[in-house]
mmCIF file of C-alpha atoms in Angstrom:
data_model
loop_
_atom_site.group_PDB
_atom_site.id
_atom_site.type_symbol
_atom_site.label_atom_id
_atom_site.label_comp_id
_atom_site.label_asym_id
_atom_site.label_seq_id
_atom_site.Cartn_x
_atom_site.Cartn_y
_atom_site.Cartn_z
ATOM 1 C CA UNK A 347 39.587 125.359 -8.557
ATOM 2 C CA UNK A 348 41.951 127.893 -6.463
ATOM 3 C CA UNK A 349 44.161 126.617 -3.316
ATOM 4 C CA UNK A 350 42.327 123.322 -1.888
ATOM 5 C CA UNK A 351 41.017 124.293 1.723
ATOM 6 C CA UNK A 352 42.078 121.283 3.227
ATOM 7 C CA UNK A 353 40.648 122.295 6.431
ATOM 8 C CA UNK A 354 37.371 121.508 4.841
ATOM 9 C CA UNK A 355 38.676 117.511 4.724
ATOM 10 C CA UNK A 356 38.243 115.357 7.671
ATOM 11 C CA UNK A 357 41.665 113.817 7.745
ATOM 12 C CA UNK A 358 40.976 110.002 8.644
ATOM 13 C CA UNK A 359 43.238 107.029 10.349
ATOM 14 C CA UNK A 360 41.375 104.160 9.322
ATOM 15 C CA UNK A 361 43.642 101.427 7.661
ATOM 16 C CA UNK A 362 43.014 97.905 6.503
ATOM 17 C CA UNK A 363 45.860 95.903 7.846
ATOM 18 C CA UNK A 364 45.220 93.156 9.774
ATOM 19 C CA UNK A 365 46.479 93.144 14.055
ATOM 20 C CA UNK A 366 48.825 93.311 15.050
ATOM 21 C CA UNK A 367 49.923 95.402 12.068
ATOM 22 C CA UNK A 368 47.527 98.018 12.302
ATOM 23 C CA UNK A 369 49.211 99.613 15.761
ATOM 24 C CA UNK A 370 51.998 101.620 13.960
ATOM 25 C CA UNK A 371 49.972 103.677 11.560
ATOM 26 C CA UNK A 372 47.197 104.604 14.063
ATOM 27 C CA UNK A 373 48.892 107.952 14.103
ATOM 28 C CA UNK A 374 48.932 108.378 10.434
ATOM 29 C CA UNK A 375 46.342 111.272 9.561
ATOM 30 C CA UNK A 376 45.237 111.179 5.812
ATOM 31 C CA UNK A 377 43.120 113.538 3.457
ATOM 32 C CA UNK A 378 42.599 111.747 -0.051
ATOM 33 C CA UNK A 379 42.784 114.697 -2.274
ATOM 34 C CA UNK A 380 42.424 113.152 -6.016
ATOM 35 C CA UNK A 381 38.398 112.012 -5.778
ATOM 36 C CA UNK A 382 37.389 115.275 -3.903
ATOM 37 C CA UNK A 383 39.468 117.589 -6.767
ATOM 38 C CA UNK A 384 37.997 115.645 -9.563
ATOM 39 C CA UNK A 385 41.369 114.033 -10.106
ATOM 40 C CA UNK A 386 41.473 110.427 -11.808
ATOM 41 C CA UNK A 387 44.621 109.786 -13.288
ATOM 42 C CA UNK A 388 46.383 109.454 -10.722
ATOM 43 C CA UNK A 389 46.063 109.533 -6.774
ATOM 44 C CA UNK A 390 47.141 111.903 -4.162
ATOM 45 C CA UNK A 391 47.113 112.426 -0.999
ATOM 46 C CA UNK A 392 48.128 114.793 1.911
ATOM 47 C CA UNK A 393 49.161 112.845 5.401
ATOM 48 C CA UNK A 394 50.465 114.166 8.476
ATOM 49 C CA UNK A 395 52.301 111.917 11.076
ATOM 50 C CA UNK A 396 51.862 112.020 14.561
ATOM 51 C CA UNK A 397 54.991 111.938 16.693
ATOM 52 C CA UNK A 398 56.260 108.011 16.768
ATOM 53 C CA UNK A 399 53.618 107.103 13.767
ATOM 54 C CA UNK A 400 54.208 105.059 10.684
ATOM 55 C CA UNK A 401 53.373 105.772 6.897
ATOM 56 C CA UNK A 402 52.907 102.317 6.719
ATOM 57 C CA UNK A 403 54.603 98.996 7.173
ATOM 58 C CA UNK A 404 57.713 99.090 4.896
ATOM 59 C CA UNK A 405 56.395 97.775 1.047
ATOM 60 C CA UNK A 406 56.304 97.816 -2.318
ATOM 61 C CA UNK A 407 54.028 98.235 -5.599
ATOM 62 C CA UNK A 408 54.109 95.368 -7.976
ATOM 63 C CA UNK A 409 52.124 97.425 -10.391
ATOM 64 C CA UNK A 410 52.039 101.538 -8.837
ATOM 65 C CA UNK A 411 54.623 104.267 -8.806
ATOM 66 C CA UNK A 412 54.641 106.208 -6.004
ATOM 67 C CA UNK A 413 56.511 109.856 -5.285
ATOM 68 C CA UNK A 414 56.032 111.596 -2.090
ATOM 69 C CA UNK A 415 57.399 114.822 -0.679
ATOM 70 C CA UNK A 416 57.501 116.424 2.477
ATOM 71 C CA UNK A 417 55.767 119.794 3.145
ATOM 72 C CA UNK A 418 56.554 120.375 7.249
ATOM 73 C CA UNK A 419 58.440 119.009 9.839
ATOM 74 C CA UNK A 420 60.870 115.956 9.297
ATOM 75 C CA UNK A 421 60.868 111.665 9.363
ATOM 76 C CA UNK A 422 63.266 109.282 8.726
ATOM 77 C CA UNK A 423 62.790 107.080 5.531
ATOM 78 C CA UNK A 424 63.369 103.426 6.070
ATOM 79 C CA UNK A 425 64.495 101.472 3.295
ATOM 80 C CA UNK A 426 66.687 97.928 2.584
ATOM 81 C CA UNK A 427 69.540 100.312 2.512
ATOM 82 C CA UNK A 428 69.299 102.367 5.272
ATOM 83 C CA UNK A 429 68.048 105.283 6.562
ATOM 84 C CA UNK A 430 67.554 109.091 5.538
ATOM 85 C CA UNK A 431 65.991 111.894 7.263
ATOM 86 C CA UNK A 432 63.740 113.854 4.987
ATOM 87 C CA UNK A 433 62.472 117.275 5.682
ATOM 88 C CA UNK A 434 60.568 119.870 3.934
ATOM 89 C CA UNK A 435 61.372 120.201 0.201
ATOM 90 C CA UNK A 436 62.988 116.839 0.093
ATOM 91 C CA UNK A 437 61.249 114.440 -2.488
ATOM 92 C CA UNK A 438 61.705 110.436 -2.819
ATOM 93 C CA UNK A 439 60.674 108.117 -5.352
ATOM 94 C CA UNK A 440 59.951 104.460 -5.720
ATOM 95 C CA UNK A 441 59.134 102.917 -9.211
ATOM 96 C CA UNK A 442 56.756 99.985 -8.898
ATOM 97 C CA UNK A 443 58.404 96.552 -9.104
ATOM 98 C CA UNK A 444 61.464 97.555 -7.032
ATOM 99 C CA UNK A 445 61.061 95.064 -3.707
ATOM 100 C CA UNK A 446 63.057 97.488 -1.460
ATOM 101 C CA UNK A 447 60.572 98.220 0.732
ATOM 102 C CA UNK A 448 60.050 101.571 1.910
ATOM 103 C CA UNK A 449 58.364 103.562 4.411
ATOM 104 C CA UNK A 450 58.522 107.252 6.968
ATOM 105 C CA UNK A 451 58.595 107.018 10.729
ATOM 106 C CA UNK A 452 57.906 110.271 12.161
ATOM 107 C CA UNK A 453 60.606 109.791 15.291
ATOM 108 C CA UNK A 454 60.529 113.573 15.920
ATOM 109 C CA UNK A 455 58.485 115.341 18.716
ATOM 110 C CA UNK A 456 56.370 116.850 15.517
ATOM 111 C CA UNK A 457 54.220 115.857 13.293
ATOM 112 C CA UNK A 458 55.286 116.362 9.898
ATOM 113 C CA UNK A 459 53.411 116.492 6.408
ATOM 114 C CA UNK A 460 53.950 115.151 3.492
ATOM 115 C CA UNK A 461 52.255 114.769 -0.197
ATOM 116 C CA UNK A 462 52.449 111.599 -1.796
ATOM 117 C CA UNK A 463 51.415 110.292 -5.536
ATOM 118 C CA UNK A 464 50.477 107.075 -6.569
ATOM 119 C CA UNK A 465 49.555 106.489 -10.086
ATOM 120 C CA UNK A 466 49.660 102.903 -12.407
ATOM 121 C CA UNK A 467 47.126 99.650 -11.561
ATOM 122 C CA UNK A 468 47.584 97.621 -8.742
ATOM 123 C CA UNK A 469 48.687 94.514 -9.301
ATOM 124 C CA UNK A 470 49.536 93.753 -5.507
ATOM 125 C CA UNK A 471 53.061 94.525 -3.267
ATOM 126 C CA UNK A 472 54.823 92.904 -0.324
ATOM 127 C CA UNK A 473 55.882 93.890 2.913
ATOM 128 C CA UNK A 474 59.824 93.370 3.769
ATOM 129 C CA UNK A 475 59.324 92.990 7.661
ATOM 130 C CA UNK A 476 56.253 90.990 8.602
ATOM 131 C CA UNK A 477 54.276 87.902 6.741
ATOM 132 C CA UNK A 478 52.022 90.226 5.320
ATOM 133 C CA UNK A 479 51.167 90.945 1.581
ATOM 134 C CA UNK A 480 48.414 92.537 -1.193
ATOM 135 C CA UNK A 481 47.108 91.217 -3.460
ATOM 136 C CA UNK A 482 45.469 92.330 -7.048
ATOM 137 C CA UNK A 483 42.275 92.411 -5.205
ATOM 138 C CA UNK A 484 42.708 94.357 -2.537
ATOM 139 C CA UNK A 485 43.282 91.531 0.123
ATOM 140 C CA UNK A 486 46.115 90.996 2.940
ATOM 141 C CA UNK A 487 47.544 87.653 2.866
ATOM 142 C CA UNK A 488 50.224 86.006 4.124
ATOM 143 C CA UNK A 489 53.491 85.523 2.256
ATOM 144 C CA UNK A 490 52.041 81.738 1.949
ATOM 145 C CA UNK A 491 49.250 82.989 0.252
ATOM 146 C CA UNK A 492 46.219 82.751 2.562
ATOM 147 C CA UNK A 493 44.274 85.281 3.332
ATOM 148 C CA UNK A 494 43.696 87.634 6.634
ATOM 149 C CA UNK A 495 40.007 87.245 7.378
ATOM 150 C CA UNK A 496 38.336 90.596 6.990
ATOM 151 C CA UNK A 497 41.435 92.507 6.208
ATOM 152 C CA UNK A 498 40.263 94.490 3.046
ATOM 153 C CA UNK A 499 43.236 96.960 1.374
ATOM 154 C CA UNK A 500 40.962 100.512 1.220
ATOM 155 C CA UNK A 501 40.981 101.879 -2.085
ATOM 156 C CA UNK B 1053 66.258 105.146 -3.934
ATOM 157 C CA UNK B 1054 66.742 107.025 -1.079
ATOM 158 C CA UNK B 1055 66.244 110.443 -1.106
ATOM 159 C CA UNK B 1056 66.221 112.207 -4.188
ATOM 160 C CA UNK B 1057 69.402 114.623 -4.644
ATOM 161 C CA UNK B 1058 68.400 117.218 -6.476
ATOM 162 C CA UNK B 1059 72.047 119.129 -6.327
ATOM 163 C CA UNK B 1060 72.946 115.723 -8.808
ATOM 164 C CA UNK B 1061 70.144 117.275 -11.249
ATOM 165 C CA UNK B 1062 70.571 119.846 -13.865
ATOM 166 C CA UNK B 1063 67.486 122.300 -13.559
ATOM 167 C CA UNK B 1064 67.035 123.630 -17.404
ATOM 168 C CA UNK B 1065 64.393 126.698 -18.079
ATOM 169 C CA UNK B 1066 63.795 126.084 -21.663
ATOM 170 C CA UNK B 1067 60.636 126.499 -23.040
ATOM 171 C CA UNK B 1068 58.867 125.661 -26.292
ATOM 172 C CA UNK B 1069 56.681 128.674 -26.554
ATOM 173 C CA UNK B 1070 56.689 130.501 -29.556
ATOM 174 C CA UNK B 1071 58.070 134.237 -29.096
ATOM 175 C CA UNK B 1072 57.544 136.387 -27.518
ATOM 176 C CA UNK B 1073 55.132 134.124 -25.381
ATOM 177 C CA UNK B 1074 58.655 132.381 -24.335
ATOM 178 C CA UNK B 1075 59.395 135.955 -22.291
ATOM 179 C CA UNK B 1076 57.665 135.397 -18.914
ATOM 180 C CA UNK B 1077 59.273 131.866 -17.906
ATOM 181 C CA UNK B 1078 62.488 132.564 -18.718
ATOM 182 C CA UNK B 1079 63.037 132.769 -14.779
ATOM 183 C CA UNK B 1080 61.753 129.211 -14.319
ATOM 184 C CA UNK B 1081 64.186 126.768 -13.600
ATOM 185 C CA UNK B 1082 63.065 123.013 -13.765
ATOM 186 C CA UNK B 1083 63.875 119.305 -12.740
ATOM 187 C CA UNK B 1084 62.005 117.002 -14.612
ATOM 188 C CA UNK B 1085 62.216 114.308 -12.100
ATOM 189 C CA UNK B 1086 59.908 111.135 -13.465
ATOM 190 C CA UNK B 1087 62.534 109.518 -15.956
ATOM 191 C CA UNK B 1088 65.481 110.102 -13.663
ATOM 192 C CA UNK B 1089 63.579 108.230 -11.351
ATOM 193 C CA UNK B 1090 61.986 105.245 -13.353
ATOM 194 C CA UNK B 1091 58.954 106.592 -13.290
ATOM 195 C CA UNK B 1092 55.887 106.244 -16.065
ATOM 196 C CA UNK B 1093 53.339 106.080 -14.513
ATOM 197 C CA UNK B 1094 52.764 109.901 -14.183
ATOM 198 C CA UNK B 1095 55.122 113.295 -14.625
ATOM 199 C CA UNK B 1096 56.706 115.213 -11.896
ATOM 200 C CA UNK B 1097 59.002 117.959 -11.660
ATOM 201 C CA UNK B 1098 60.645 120.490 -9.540
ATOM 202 C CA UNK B 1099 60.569 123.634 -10.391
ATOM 203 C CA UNK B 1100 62.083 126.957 -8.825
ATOM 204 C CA UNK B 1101 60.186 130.361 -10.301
ATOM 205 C CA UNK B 1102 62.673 133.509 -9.966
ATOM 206 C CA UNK B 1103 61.456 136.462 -8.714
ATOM 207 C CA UNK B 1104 58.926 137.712 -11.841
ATOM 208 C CA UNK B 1105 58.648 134.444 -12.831
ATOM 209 C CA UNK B 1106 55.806 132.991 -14.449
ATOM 210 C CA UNK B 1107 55.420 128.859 -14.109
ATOM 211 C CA UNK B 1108 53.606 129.023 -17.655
ATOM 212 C CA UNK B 1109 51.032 131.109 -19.651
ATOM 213 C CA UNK B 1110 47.714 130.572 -18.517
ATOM 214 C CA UNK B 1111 46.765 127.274 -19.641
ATOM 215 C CA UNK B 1112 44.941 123.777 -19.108
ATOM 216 C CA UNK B 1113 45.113 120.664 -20.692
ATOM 217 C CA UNK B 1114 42.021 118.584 -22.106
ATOM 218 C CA UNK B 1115 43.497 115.070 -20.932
ATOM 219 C CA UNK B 1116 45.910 115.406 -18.384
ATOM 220 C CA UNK B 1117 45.310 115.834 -14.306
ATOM 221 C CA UNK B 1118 47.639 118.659 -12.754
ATOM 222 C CA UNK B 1119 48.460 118.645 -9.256
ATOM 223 C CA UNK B 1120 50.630 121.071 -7.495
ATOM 224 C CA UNK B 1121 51.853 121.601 -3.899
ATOM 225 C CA UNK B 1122 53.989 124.335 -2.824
ATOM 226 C CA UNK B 1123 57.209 123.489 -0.847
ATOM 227 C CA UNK B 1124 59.255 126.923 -0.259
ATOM 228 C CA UNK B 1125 58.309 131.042 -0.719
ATOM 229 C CA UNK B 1126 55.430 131.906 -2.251
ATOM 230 C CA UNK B 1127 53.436 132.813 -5.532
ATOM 231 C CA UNK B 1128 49.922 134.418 -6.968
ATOM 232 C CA UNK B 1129 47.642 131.514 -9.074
ATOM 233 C CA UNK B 1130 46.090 133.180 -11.309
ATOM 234 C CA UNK B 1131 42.821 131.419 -12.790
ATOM 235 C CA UNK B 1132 39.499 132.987 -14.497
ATOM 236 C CA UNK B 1133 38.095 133.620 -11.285
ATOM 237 C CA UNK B 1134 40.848 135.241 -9.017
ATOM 238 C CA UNK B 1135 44.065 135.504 -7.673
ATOM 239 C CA UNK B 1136 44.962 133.048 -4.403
ATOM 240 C CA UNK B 1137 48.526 133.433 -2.751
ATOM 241 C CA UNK B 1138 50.164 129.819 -2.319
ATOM 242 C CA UNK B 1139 52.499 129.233 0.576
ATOM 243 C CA UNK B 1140 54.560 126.677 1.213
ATOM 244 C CA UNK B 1141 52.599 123.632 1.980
ATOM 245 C CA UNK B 1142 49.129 124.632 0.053
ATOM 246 C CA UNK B 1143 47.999 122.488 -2.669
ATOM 247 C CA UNK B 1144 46.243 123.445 -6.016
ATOM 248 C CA UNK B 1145 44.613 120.342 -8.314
ATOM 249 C CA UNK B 1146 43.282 121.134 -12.025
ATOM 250 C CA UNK B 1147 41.526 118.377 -13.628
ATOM 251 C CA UNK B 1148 41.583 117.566 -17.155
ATOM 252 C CA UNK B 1149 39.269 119.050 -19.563
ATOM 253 C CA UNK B 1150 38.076 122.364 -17.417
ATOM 254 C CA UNK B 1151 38.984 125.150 -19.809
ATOM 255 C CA UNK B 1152 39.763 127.401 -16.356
ATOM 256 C CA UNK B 1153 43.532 128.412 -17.046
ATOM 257 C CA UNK B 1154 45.832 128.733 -14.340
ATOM 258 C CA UNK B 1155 49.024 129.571 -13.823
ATOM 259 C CA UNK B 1156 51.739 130.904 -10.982
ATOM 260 C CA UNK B 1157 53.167 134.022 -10.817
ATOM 261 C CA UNK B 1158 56.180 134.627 -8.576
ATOM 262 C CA UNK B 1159 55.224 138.260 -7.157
ATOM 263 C CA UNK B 1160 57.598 137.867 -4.505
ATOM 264 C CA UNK B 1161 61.269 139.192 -3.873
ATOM 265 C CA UNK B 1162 62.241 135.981 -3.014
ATOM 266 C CA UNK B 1163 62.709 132.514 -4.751
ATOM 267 C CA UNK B 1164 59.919 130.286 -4.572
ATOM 268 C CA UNK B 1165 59.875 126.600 -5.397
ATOM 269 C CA UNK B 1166 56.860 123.532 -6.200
ATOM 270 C CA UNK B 1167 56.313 120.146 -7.002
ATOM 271 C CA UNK B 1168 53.938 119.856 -10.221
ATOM 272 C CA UNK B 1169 52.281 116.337 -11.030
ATOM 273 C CA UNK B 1170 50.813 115.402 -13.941
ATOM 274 C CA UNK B 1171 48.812 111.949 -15.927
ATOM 275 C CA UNK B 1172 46.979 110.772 -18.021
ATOM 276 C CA UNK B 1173 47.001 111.565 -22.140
ATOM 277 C CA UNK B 1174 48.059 115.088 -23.872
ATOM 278 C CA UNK B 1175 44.669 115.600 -26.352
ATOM 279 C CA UNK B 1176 45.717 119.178 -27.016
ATOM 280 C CA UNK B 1177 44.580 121.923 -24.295
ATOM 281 C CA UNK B 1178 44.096 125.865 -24.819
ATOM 282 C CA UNK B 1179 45.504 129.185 -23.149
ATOM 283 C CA UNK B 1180 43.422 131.613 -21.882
ATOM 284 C CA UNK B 1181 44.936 134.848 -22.101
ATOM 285 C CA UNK B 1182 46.915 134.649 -25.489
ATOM 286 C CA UNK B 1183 46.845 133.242 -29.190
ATOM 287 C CA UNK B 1184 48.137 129.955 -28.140
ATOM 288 C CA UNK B 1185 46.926 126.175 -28.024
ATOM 289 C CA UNK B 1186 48.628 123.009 -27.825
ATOM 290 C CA UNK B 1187 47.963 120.387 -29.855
ATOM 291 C CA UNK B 1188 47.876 116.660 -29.376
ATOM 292 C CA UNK B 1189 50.690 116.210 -31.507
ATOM 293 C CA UNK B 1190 52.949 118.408 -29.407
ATOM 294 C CA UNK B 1191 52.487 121.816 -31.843
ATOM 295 C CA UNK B 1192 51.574 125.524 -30.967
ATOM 296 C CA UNK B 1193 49.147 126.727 -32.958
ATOM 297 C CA UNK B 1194 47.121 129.367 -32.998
ATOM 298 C CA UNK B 1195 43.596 129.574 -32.181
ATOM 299 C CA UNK B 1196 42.892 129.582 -35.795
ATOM 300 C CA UNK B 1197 44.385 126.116 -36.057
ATOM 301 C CA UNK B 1198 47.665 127.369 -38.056
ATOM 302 C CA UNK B 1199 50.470 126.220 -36.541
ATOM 303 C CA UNK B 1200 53.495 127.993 -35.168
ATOM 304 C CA UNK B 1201 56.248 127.603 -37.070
ATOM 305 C CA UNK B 1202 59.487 125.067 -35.512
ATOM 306 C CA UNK B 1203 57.719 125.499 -31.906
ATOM 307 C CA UNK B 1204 57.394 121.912 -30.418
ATOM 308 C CA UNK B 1205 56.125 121.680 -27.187
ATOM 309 C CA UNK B 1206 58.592 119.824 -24.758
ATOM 310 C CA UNK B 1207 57.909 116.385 -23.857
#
């Protein structure tokens, strides 16, 4: 296939985290790239960030690599460690099993874009700020273990 | 990891390709950036095409997902069906087993640079404009099944 036409995707904000935790990434604008290319080996998607948005709430991959690199505009990456602005060309990686959490906070008056890559099984992650985690199939619990009622992980 | 620094990387443009197929990508200059960053889950690189550069022969692979997204400058993808310019931020995706080649072309004055993804399992895959193939064991062959002599396709 030439150049995907990715104005031909309806980008979507939907998420699966439970409130209060949803409120951050309501501003997070993603096209899921891999199923409508034909792609199965791994995932990918494109996402652009509103001003103030969240990727996500800062986690990690028990079981999933992840790679992501920005395309336009700038955010700050939020890790155990610090922070680090990165803008377009700038790539960042995070092999599964690593508990620093991670995630991009678009505090510019842009939105940016970025690509990110997500390959491996999941064998649920954690969340370093809040008493949320995943699990293996596709719940949110809390770090005790119980589940959020109706909170289902999309796929 | 924060950040990737790519300055701390050595880009190499070796190739495998048996001559004089090895002509056209002398000009590309890659960062194979998976096992520097502990990840195995899928491949990803970096990789810079000088002006006149060619990012491979026309190829595709019968077991392995390619994604690319462009992140600075510009080149042509070339595939059975046409030529499409790719600017920075436009995304390509080539799934395994469709025997449409592709490749980039740097027509530009300038420099242009891309992140390349790749999974799953190398079964072998073909070229479409030349007496190449690749074969699961990681030889060039031709399209007669005789292989190339001492040409091993990089890992």
């Amino acid at each position: 296939m030439p150049k995907i036409d990715m104005d031909s995707i309806e980008p979507n904000n939907t998420t699966g985290y439970p409130s209060p935790f949803d409120a951050e990434v309501e501003g997070r604008w993603k096209r899921r790239l891999g199923p409508i290319c034909g792609l199965t080996d791994f995932g990918v998607s494109q996402v652009t960030l509103k001003p103030g948005a969240w990727s996500s709430q800062r986690h990690w991959h028990n079981g999933e690599d992840e790679f992501l690199v920005m395309v336009d505009g700038e955010a700050v990456l939020v890790e155990d460690d610090g922070r680090t602005t990165l803008k377009a060309g700038d790539c960042a990686a995070w092999p599964k099993g690593s508990t620093n959490g991670h995630h991009l906070i678009n505090e510019s008056p842009q939105d940016c874009t970025f690509v990110v890559v997500g390959g491996g099984t999941n064998t649920g992650g954690g969340y370093s700020d809040i008493d949320l985690a995943f699990t293996s199939e596709g719940k949110y619990a809390r770090k005790d273990g119980t589940l959020y009622p109706d909170a289902n992980r999309p796929a």
